[in-house]
mmCIF file of C-alpha atoms in Angstrom:
data_model
loop_
_atom_site.group_PDB
_atom_site.id
_atom_site.type_symbol
_atom_site.label_atom_id
_atom_site.label_comp_id
_atom_site.label_asym_id
_atom_site.label_seq_id
_atom_site.Cartn_x
_atom_site.Cartn_y
_atom_site.Cartn_z
ATOM 1 C CA MET A 115 120.546 31.523 106.688
ATOM 2 C CA GLN A 116 117.883 29.804 104.195
ATOM 3 C CA GLN A 117 114.532 28.443 104.451
ATOM 4 C CA GLN A 118 116.003 24.850 104.603
ATOM 5 C CA ARG A 119 116.933 24.923 107.461
ATOM 6 C CA GLN A 120 120.747 24.282 107.735
ATOM 7 C CA THR A 121 122.767 22.727 110.728
ATOM 8 C CA ILE A 122 126.849 21.418 111.759
ATOM 9 C CA SER A 123 128.071 18.510 113.665
ATOM 10 C CA ALA A 124 129.641 18.734 116.771
ATOM 11 C CA ARG A 125 132.845 18.378 115.573
ATOM 12 C CA GLN A 126 132.261 21.241 113.699
ATOM 13 C CA LEU A 127 131.323 22.736 115.891
ATOM 14 C CA ALA A 128 134.405 22.547 117.580
ATOM 15 C CA ILE A 129 136.356 23.664 114.955
ATOM 16 C CA LEU A 130 134.709 26.475 115.026
ATOM 17 C CA VAL A 131 135.190 27.695 118.510
ATOM 18 C CA ILE A 132 138.934 27.028 117.996
ATOM 19 C CA LEU A 133 139.238 28.643 115.008
ATOM 20 C CA PHE A 134 137.185 31.640 116.335
ATOM 21 C CA VAL A 135 138.415 31.735 119.963
ATOM 22 C CA ILE A 136 142.443 31.364 118.581
ATOM 23 C CA GLY A 137 141.624 33.920 116.573
ATOM 24 C CA ASP A 138 143.923 37.733 116.542
ATOM 25 C CA MET A 139 144.427 36.891 119.529
ATOM 26 C CA GLN A 140 147.872 35.117 118.831
ATOM 27 C CA LEU A 141 148.798 38.142 117.364
ATOM 28 C CA TYR A 142 147.345 40.903 120.286
ATOM 29 C CA LEU A 143 147.197 38.700 123.064
ATOM 30 C CA PRO A 144 151.298 38.583 124.189
ATOM 31 C CA PRO A 145 152.084 41.818 124.043
ATOM 32 C CA LEU A 146 149.085 43.102 126.031
ATOM 33 C CA THR A 147 149.622 40.647 128.929
ATOM 34 C CA ALA A 148 153.298 41.700 129.011
ATOM 35 C CA ALA A 149 152.597 44.978 129.369
ATOM 36 C CA PHE A 150 150.823 44.127 132.583
ATOM 37 C CA ALA A 151 152.362 41.221 133.949
ATOM 38 C CA LYS A 152 155.668 41.150 132.287
ATOM 39 C CA GLN A 153 158.285 37.547 132.903
ATOM 40 C CA SER A 154 154.863 36.173 134.703
ATOM 41 C CA ALA A 155 152.502 36.632 131.655
ATOM 42 C CA TRP A 156 152.718 32.724 131.180
ATOM 43 C CA MET A 157 151.046 32.832 134.748
ATOM 44 C CA SER A 158 147.695 35.568 133.758
ATOM 45 C CA GLY A 159 147.641 32.356 130.954
ATOM 46 C CA VAL A 160 147.753 29.534 133.444
ATOM 47 C CA ILE A 161 144.860 31.529 135.469
ATOM 48 C CA GLY A 162 142.607 33.070 132.376
ATOM 49 C CA ILE A 163 142.078 29.646 130.732
ATOM 50 C CA PRO A 164 140.104 27.562 133.685
ATOM 51 C CA PHE A 165 138.180 31.049 134.389
ATOM 52 C CA GLY A 166 138.301 30.655 130.371
ATOM 53 C CA VAL A 167 136.846 27.793 129.818
ATOM 54 C CA GLY A 168 134.931 28.259 132.465
ATOM 55 C CA ALA A 169 133.394 31.470 130.563
ATOM 56 C CA ALA A 170 132.649 29.128 127.668
ATOM 57 C CA TRP A 171 131.027 26.551 129.354
ATOM 58 C CA PHE A 172 128.313 29.618 131.006
ATOM 59 C CA ILE A 173 127.911 30.872 127.511
ATOM 60 C CA PHE A 174 127.079 27.237 126.326
ATOM 61 C CA SER A 175 124.899 26.105 129.494
ATOM 62 C CA PHE A 176 122.869 29.719 129.160
ATOM 63 C CA SER A 177 122.193 27.954 125.998
ATOM 64 C CA LYS A 178 120.351 24.609 126.974
ATOM 65 C CA ARG A 179 118.357 26.781 129.155
ATOM 66 C CA PHE A 180 116.752 27.848 126.204
ATOM 67 C CA PRO A 181 117.199 24.550 124.294
ATOM 68 C CA GLY A 182 116.002 25.214 120.434
ATOM 69 C CA LYS A 183 116.209 29.181 120.975
ATOM 70 C CA THR A 184 118.711 31.731 119.270
ATOM 71 C CA LEU A 185 120.491 35.145 121.317
ATOM 72 C CA ILE A 186 117.424 36.800 119.331
ATOM 73 C CA ASP A 187 114.774 34.723 121.134
ATOM 74 C CA ILE A 188 115.804 34.445 124.207
ATOM 75 C CA ASN A 189 116.270 38.099 124.716
ATOM 76 C CA ASN A 190 112.456 38.637 123.086
ATOM 77 C CA GLN A 191 111.139 35.563 125.835
ATOM 78 C CA ALA A 192 112.871 38.029 128.592
ATOM 79 C CA PHE A 193 112.015 41.693 127.733
ATOM 80 C CA GLY A 194 108.778 40.879 125.125
ATOM 81 C CA LYS A 195 109.612 41.842 121.267
ATOM 82 C CA ILE A 196 110.265 45.810 121.735
ATOM 83 C CA ALA A 197 112.621 46.404 124.500
ATOM 84 C CA GLY A 198 113.438 41.860 123.364
ATOM 85 C CA GLY A 199 114.353 43.929 120.001
ATOM 86 C CA LEU A 200 116.142 46.523 121.068
ATOM 87 C CA LEU A 201 118.571 44.459 123.237
ATOM 88 C CA SER A 202 119.089 41.791 120.643
ATOM 89 C CA LEU A 203 120.274 45.236 118.264
ATOM 90 C CA VAL A 204 122.771 46.424 120.670
ATOM 91 C CA PHE A 205 124.054 42.966 120.198
ATOM 92 C CA LEU A 206 123.894 43.131 116.170
ATOM 93 C CA VAL A 207 125.984 46.381 116.398
ATOM 94 C CA MET A 208 128.135 44.266 118.505
ATOM 95 C CA MET A 209 128.347 41.480 116.078
ATOM 96 C CA PHE A 210 128.841 44.103 113.242
ATOM 97 C CA ASN A 211 131.803 45.806 114.861
ATOM 98 C CA GLN A 212 133.526 42.526 115.315
ATOM 99 C CA SER A 213 133.427 41.350 112.428
ATOM 100 C CA ILE A 214 134.944 44.664 110.548
ATOM 101 C CA THR A 215 137.407 45.107 113.006
ATOM 102 C CA GLN A 216 138.586 41.675 112.529
ATOM 103 C CA VAL A 217 139.023 43.101 108.398
ATOM 104 C CA ARG A 218 140.605 45.957 109.406
ATOM 105 C CA GLU A 219 143.193 44.603 112.006
ATOM 106 C CA ILE A 220 143.742 41.712 109.196
ATOM 107 C CA ALA A 221 144.007 44.474 106.548
ATOM 108 C CA ASP A 222 146.899 46.068 108.813
ATOM 109 C CA PHE A 223 148.661 43.441 109.681
ATOM 110 C CA VAL A 224 149.412 42.480 105.993
ATOM 111 C CA SER A 225 150.325 46.864 104.737
ATOM 112 C CA THR A 226 152.800 47.369 107.555
ATOM 113 C CA GLN A 227 154.349 43.844 107.571
ATOM 114 C CA MET A 228 154.124 41.797 104.311
ATOM 115 C CA MET A 229 152.899 44.085 101.410
ATOM 116 C CA THR A 230 153.736 47.492 102.459
ATOM 117 C CA GLU A 231 152.755 49.259 98.968
ATOM 118 C CA THR A 232 149.305 47.803 98.844
ATOM 119 C CA PRO A 233 146.731 50.408 100.189
ATOM 120 C CA GLN A 234 144.487 48.952 102.787
ATOM 121 C CA LEU A 235 141.244 49.814 101.149
ATOM 122 C CA VAL A 236 142.828 47.268 97.921
ATOM 123 C CA ILE A 237 143.404 44.584 100.946
ATOM 124 C CA CYS A 238 139.827 45.309 102.311
ATOM 125 C CA LEU A 239 138.675 44.710 99.402
ATOM 126 C CA LEU A 240 140.509 41.204 98.399
ATOM 127 C CA LEU A 241 138.820 40.064 101.713
ATOM 128 C CA VAL A 242 135.393 41.175 101.597
ATOM 129 C CA LEU A 243 134.665 38.774 98.112
ATOM 130 C CA PRO A 244 135.564 35.468 100.285
ATOM 131 C CA ILE A 245 133.394 36.470 103.580
ATOM 132 C CA THR A 246 130.257 37.321 102.062
ATOM 133 C CA LEU A 247 130.844 34.062 100.381
ATOM 134 C CA ALA A 248 131.380 31.940 103.177
ATOM 135 C CA ILE A 249 128.490 34.424 104.581
ATOM 136 C CA ARG A 250 125.922 33.619 101.870
ATOM 137 C CA GLY A 251 126.483 29.365 101.757
ATOM 138 C CA GLY A 252 124.920 30.118 105.364
ATOM 139 C CA ILE A 253 126.096 27.550 108.659
ATOM 140 C CA THR A 254 126.573 24.637 106.253
ATOM 141 C CA THR A 255 128.988 26.203 103.972
ATOM 142 C CA ILE A 256 131.088 27.595 107.020
ATOM 143 C CA GLY A 257 130.989 24.168 109.411
ATOM 144 C CA ARG A 258 132.761 22.592 105.884
ATOM 145 C CA LEU A 259 135.116 24.823 105.101
ATOM 146 C CA GLY A 260 136.409 24.807 108.708
ATOM 147 C CA GLU A 261 136.765 21.133 108.151
ATOM 148 C CA VAL A 262 139.123 21.646 104.875
ATOM 149 C CA ILE A 263 141.007 24.995 105.911
ATOM 150 C CA PHE A 264 142.164 23.125 110.045
ATOM 151 C CA PRO A 265 144.372 20.227 109.137
ATOM 152 C CA LEU A 266 146.556 23.149 107.276
ATOM 153 C CA PHE A 267 146.211 25.701 110.021
ATOM 154 C CA SER A 268 147.019 22.678 112.633
ATOM 155 C CA VAL A 269 150.302 21.923 110.736
ATOM 156 C CA LEU A 270 151.239 25.458 110.562
ATOM 157 C CA PHE A 271 150.837 26.416 114.387
ATOM 158 C CA ILE A 272 152.785 23.130 115.411
ATOM 159 C CA LEU A 273 155.080 23.470 112.444
ATOM 160 C CA LEU A 274 155.980 27.082 113.979
ATOM 161 C CA ILE A 275 156.125 25.851 117.564
ATOM 162 C CA ILE A 276 158.472 22.757 117.061
ATOM 163 C CA LEU A 277 160.486 24.701 114.721
ATOM 164 C CA LEU A 278 161.000 27.470 117.808
ATOM 165 C CA ILE A 279 162.489 25.279 120.196
ATOM 166 C CA PRO A 280 165.503 25.649 120.408
ATOM 167 C CA LYS A 281 165.078 29.929 120.598
ATOM 168 C CA ILE A 282 163.703 29.314 123.922
ATOM 169 C CA ASP A 283 165.804 30.882 126.723
ATOM 170 C CA LEU A 284 163.871 29.814 130.381
ATOM 171 C CA THR A 285 165.614 32.316 131.476
ATOM 172 C CA GLN A 286 163.604 35.384 129.969
ATOM 173 C CA LEU A 287 160.606 34.091 132.497
ATOM 174 C CA LEU A 288 162.541 35.233 135.980
ATOM 175 C CA PRO A 289 161.445 36.858 138.202
ATOM 176 C CA ILE A 290 158.733 35.600 138.656
ATOM 177 C CA GLU A 291 155.611 38.176 140.029
ATOM 178 C CA VAL A 292 157.579 40.963 138.623
ATOM 179 C CA THR A 293 154.356 42.758 138.763
ATOM 180 C CA GLY A 294 152.844 41.252 142.292
ATOM 181 C CA LEU A 295 149.466 39.287 142.101
ATOM 182 C CA SER A 296 147.525 42.473 140.724
ATOM 183 C CA GLY A 297 149.362 41.968 137.188
ATOM 184 C CA VAL A 298 148.964 38.535 136.851
ATOM 185 C CA VAL A 299 145.429 39.314 137.510
ATOM 186 C CA LYS A 300 145.205 41.876 134.850
ATOM 187 C CA GLY A 301 146.795 40.356 131.898
ATOM 188 C CA ALA A 302 144.465 37.504 132.591
ATOM 189 C CA LEU A 303 141.120 39.707 132.941
ATOM 190 C CA PHE A 304 142.294 39.753 128.542
ATOM 191 C CA PHE A 305 143.326 36.677 128.685
ATOM 192 C CA ILE A 306 139.357 36.247 129.998
ATOM 193 C CA VAL A 307 137.319 38.439 128.537
ATOM 194 C CA PHE A 308 139.197 38.887 124.319
ATOM 195 C CA PRO A 309 139.453 35.154 123.424
ATOM 196 C CA PHE A 310 136.746 33.479 125.255
ATOM 197 C CA CYS A 311 133.502 35.765 126.562
ATOM 198 C CA GLU A 312 132.652 37.008 123.113
ATOM 199 C CA MET A 313 132.017 33.542 122.298
ATOM 200 C CA PHE A 314 128.185 34.576 122.900
ATOM 201 C CA ALA A 315 128.173 35.612 119.023
ATOM 202 C CA PHE A 316 127.583 31.079 119.355
ATOM 203 C CA LEU A 317 124.127 31.528 120.627
ATOM 204 C CA MET A 318 122.916 32.214 117.473
ATOM 205 C CA ILE A 319 124.931 28.923 116.420
ATOM 206 C CA PHE A 320 124.003 26.818 118.896
ATOM 207 C CA GLU A 321 120.587 25.692 117.446
ATOM 208 C CA SER A 322 121.690 24.453 114.273
ATOM 209 C CA VAL A 323 124.267 22.141 115.930
ATOM 210 C CA GLU A 324 122.922 18.839 115.003
ATOM 211 C CA GLU A 325 121.822 16.519 118.453
ATOM 212 C CA SER A 326 125.481 14.858 120.011
ATOM 213 C CA GLU A 327 125.968 13.232 123.546
ATOM 214 C CA HIS A 328 129.743 14.667 122.611
ATOM 215 C CA ALA A 329 128.722 17.774 121.416
ATOM 216 C CA ALA A 330 128.958 19.799 125.523
ATOM 217 C CA ARG A 331 132.795 17.386 125.137
ATOM 218 C CA ASP A 332 133.540 18.399 122.045
ATOM 219 C CA TYR A 333 132.888 22.808 122.213
ATOM 220 C CA LEU A 334 134.759 22.517 125.961
ATOM 221 C CA LEU A 335 137.789 20.485 124.899
ATOM 222 C CA ALA A 336 137.939 23.442 121.722
ATOM 223 C CA ALA A 337 138.350 25.984 124.434
ATOM 224 C CA LEU A 338 140.839 24.422 126.173
ATOM 225 C CA ALA A 339 143.147 23.642 123.031
ATOM 226 C CA ALA A 340 142.450 27.090 122.099
ATOM 227 C CA GLY A 341 143.105 28.593 125.329
ATOM 228 C CA ILE A 342 145.980 26.236 125.268
ATOM 229 C CA ALA A 343 147.646 27.231 122.444
ATOM 230 C CA ILE A 344 147.152 30.877 122.653
ATOM 231 C CA TRP A 345 148.946 30.156 126.094
ATOM 232 C CA SER A 346 151.894 28.590 124.247
ATOM 233 C CA VAL A 347 152.094 31.626 122.113
ATOM 234 C CA ILE A 348 152.754 34.056 124.858
ATOM 235 C CA VAL A 349 155.085 31.806 126.223
ATOM 236 C CA LEU A 350 157.461 30.475 123.592
ATOM 237 C CA CYS A 351 157.004 35.133 122.762
ATOM 238 C CA ILE A 352 158.788 35.777 126.000
ATOM 239 C CA CYS A 353 161.038 32.517 126.464
ATOM 240 C CA VAL A 354 161.997 33.944 122.465
ATOM 241 C CA LEU A 355 162.049 37.904 122.306
ATOM 242 C CA GLY A 356 161.600 38.216 126.444
ATOM 243 C CA VAL A 357 159.608 40.943 128.281
ATOM 244 C CA TYR A 358 160.939 44.323 126.826
ATOM 245 C CA THR A 359 160.013 43.404 122.878
ATOM 246 C CA THR A 360 156.844 41.643 124.149
ATOM 247 C CA GLU A 361 155.246 43.894 125.317
ATOM 248 C CA HIS A 362 156.550 47.228 123.307
ATOM 249 C CA THR A 363 155.811 45.686 120.071
ATOM 250 C CA ILE A 364 152.062 45.083 118.536
ATOM 251 C CA TYR A 365 152.949 42.273 116.126
ATOM 252 C CA SER A 366 155.280 40.378 118.690
ATOM 253 C CA PRO A 367 154.653 37.257 117.719
ATOM 254 C CA TYR A 368 155.065 37.739 113.985
ATOM 255 C CA VAL A 369 158.681 39.120 114.842
ATOM 256 C CA MET A 370 159.469 36.102 117.203
ATOM 257 C CA ALA A 371 158.785 34.118 114.144
ATOM 258 C CA LYS A 372 161.438 35.647 112.392
ATOM 259 C CA LYS A 373 163.744 34.511 114.324
ATOM 260 C CA ILE A 374 163.616 30.583 113.545
ATOM 261 C CA ASN A 375 167.209 30.141 112.133
ATOM 262 C CA ILE A 376 168.327 26.716 111.407
ATOM 263 C CA GLY A 377 171.390 25.941 110.066
ATOM 264 C CA ASP A 378 171.292 29.068 107.810
ATOM 265 C CA PHE A 379 169.324 27.117 105.497
ATOM 266 C CA VAL A 380 165.353 27.001 107.497
ATOM 267 C CA GLN A 381 165.000 30.884 108.600
ATOM 268 C CA ARG A 382 162.107 33.732 107.001
ATOM 269 C CA LEU A 383 159.546 31.750 108.250
ATOM 270 C CA GLU A 384 157.285 34.653 109.610
ATOM 271 C CA ALA A 385 154.867 34.122 106.406
ATOM 272 C CA VAL A 386 153.458 30.333 108.041
ATOM 273 C CA LEU A 387 152.188 32.887 111.442
ATOM 274 C CA ALA A 388 150.746 35.425 108.815
ATOM 275 C CA ILE A 389 149.117 32.520 107.118
ATOM 276 C CA ASP A 390 147.992 30.918 110.097
ATOM 277 C CA TYR A 391 146.864 34.026 111.626
ATOM 278 C CA ILE A 392 144.413 35.392 108.048
ATOM 279 C CA ILE A 393 142.974 31.852 108.392
ATOM 280 C CA SER A 394 142.014 31.412 111.981
ATOM 281 C CA ALA A 395 140.911 36.144 112.125
ATOM 282 C CA TYR A 396 139.477 35.216 108.653
ATOM 283 C CA PHE A 397 137.222 32.654 110.470
ATOM 284 C CA ARG A 398 136.361 35.038 113.185
ATOM 285 C CA SER A 399 135.138 37.195 111.336
ATOM 286 C CA ILE A 400 132.807 34.835 109.495
ATOM 287 C CA ILE A 401 131.764 33.587 112.416
ATOM 288 C CA PHE A 402 130.455 37.365 113.487
ATOM 289 C CA GLY A 403 129.163 38.715 110.821
ATOM 290 C CA TYR A 404 127.417 35.544 109.963
ATOM 291 C CA THR A 405 125.716 35.483 113.360
ATOM 292 C CA PHE A 406 125.025 39.005 112.724
ATOM 293 C CA ILE A 407 123.104 38.254 109.572
ATOM 294 C CA ARG A 408 120.950 35.728 110.792
ATOM 295 C CA GLY A 409 120.202 38.197 114.301
ATOM 296 C CA LEU A 410 118.766 40.514 111.423
ATOM 297 C CA GLN A 411 116.915 38.034 109.427
ATOM 298 C CA GLN A 412 115.303 36.459 112.430
ATOM 299 C CA LEU A 413 114.760 40.242 113.940
ATOM 300 C CA PHE A 414 112.976 41.621 110.933
ATOM 301 C CA LYS A 415 111.206 38.093 109.988
ATOM 302 C CA LEU A 416 113.337 38.193 106.516
ATOM 303 C CA GLN A 417 112.337 35.476 104.556
ATOM 304 C CA ASP A 418 115.557 35.936 103.149
ATOM 305 C CA HIS A 419 118.665 36.915 103.927
ATOM 306 C CA ARG A 420 121.306 36.624 100.181
ATOM 307 C CA PHE A 421 119.531 40.706 99.144
ATOM 308 C CA ILE A 422 121.755 41.396 102.744
ATOM 309 C CA MET A 423 124.301 40.352 101.141
ATOM 310 C CA ARG A 424 125.828 43.373 98.946
ATOM 311 C CA PRO A 425 124.938 46.373 101.282
ATOM 312 C CA PHE A 426 127.068 44.534 103.863
ATOM 313 C CA GLY A 427 130.222 44.067 101.887
ATOM 314 C CA PHE A 428 130.033 47.703 100.595
ATOM 315 C CA LEU A 429 129.413 48.152 104.680
ATOM 316 C CA ILE A 430 132.700 45.443 105.151
ATOM 317 C CA VAL A 431 134.752 47.836 102.895
ATOM 318 C CA GLY A 432 133.758 51.617 103.672
ATOM 319 C CA TYR A 433 133.632 50.583 107.599
ATOM 320 C CA ALA A 434 136.910 48.586 107.835
ATOM 321 C CA TYR A 435 138.385 51.371 105.704
ATOM 322 C CA PHE A 436 137.931 54.409 107.874
ATOM 323 C CA LEU A 437 137.426 52.181 111.270
ATOM 324 C CA ALA A 438 140.441 54.274 113.314
ATOM 325 C CA PRO A 439 143.263 55.810 111.698
ATOM 326 C CA GLY A 440 145.980 53.494 112.309
ATOM 327 C CA VAL A 441 146.562 49.972 114.413
ATOM 328 C CA VAL A 442 148.346 52.194 117.499
ATOM 329 C CA ALA A 443 144.676 53.411 118.144
ATOM 330 C CA PHE A 444 143.407 49.636 118.158
ATOM 331 C CA VAL A 445 145.940 49.762 121.589
ATOM 332 C CA GLN A 446 145.055 52.767 122.918
ATOM 333 C CA PHE A 447 141.382 50.712 123.384
ATOM 334 C CA ASP A 448 141.953 47.778 124.666
ATOM 335 C CA VAL A 449 141.364 48.449 128.098
ATOM 336 C CA VAL A 450 138.178 50.157 127.389
ATOM 337 C CA TRP A 451 137.233 47.836 124.637
ATOM 338 C CA LEU A 452 137.707 44.698 128.290
ATOM 339 C CA PHE A 453 135.258 45.938 129.722
ATOM 340 C CA TRP A 454 133.198 47.485 126.823
ATOM 341 C CA VAL A 455 132.556 42.973 125.260
ATOM 342 C CA PHE A 456 132.785 41.954 129.858
ATOM 343 C CA SER A 457 129.546 43.798 129.450
ATOM 344 C CA TYR A 458 127.872 41.817 127.155
ATOM 345 C CA SER A 459 129.250 38.431 128.524
ATOM 346 C CA PRO A 460 128.505 37.914 131.389
ATOM 347 C CA GLY A 461 126.894 41.376 132.188
ATOM 348 C CA LEU A 462 123.688 41.130 129.339
ATOM 349 C CA LEU A 463 123.589 37.461 129.372
ATOM 350 C CA LEU A 464 122.722 37.028 132.816
ATOM 351 C CA LEU A 465 120.461 40.258 133.031
ATOM 352 C CA SER A 466 118.905 38.254 129.923
ATOM 353 C CA TYR A 467 118.647 35.044 132.025
ATOM 354 C CA ILE A 468 117.081 36.297 135.223
ATOM 355 C CA ALA A 469 114.205 37.987 133.008
ATOM 356 C CA ALA A 470 113.381 35.399 130.769
ATOM 357 C CA ARG A 471 113.276 32.883 134.460
ATOM 358 C CA LEU A 472 111.568 35.436 136.211
ATOM 359 C CA ARG A 473 108.905 35.987 133.756
ATOM 360 C CA GLN A 474 108.600 32.290 133.631
ATOM 361 C CA GLY A 475 107.851 32.001 136.965
ATOM 362 C CA TRP A 476 105.321 34.391 136.309
ATOM 363 C CA SER A 477 103.567 33.034 133.729
ATOM 364 C CA LYS A 478 103.992 29.678 135.192
ATOM 365 C CA LYS A 479 101.849 31.405 139.088
ATOM 366 C CA GLY A 480 99.602 33.058 137.072
ATOM 367 C CA GLU A 481 98.922 29.938 135.086
ATOM 368 C CA ASP A 482 98.513 28.420 138.387
ATOM 369 C CA TRP A 483 95.981 30.910 140.173
ATOM 370 C CA ARG A 484 93.833 30.814 136.598
ATOM 371 C CA GLU A 485 93.552 26.991 137.635
ATOM 372 C CA ALA A 486 93.033 27.664 140.871
ATOM 373 C CA GLY A 487 89.451 30.007 139.946
ATOM 374 C CA GLU A 488 88.382 27.591 137.545
ATOM 375 C CA THR A 489 88.512 25.038 140.661
ATOM 376 C CA GLY A 490 86.645 26.606 142.866
ATOM 377 C CA ASP A 491 84.187 27.547 140.545
#
């Protein structure tokens, strides 16, 4: 985003992928999958992980078809400056909305579960400063920040799983296939679309990744690790809370963390999950926000992005606060949002790819005809 090109390493990309994919899904995906697949929600994850990693690979290979280009460049190449610019605006609106949605979700969670006397507006204001500062610093700053925070995130996540092992009751997973194959597939769709298909935002980041022969491997392993992490939270929720509580509690993983009790001494560690959730959702918001600002800069050929940050910060606060009446409203639109995300990735991405290839083919044929005409003359 600066005049001087910023880059991140393949390792930093992998860390950002893990934090992005886990994001708010570690809190919201367990009740979603349980609502459709019941006790078989773990099977939805087993199906969703390979397809989700496949979706991540599609996005990565899509970028490799257009080396050195961002999503804005690809759309311009596919449809021309006007139509391509309009399509890019559609993607940017999606990135903007997703970035601010993360802020509102954190505010809802904190104000209803932890700091019930604190107004949501205050929490949104507290989140705006670190988000805008990270975006202002550019992708290099975001990558380094991810490297610093990721060890803490990993330790807390692993600690949470270990402490919940004594509470696991595997009989909660029975009977298998209560809802049949259709319920399992519906649960898998949420597992695939929300964490993985939204990775189209990385099409604005791939061109900033330093050349590495291990970039593709690290990227896919990161997506796989994040998928397994989300799946493990789903399995733990079912085994510890049971399917009914998991399905009917919006923040069921948080409730699950309250069950930790080792010798009446190690207990009330739900803050561990809260910290992990806020970290991953914070990075998801940063990545969407960064790609939105970078896209605006590239689309409108702005020399400096910094003057956009102040109005963007005000928009975060205002839009996040009025985005929805409450957390229940987000749940009501989950199914609609599923298809909305799917229309972007792979829907619009496939359209852009086909259009770009057709245009390249026509250009090549035109050049061949001109060369043949010159040879004939």
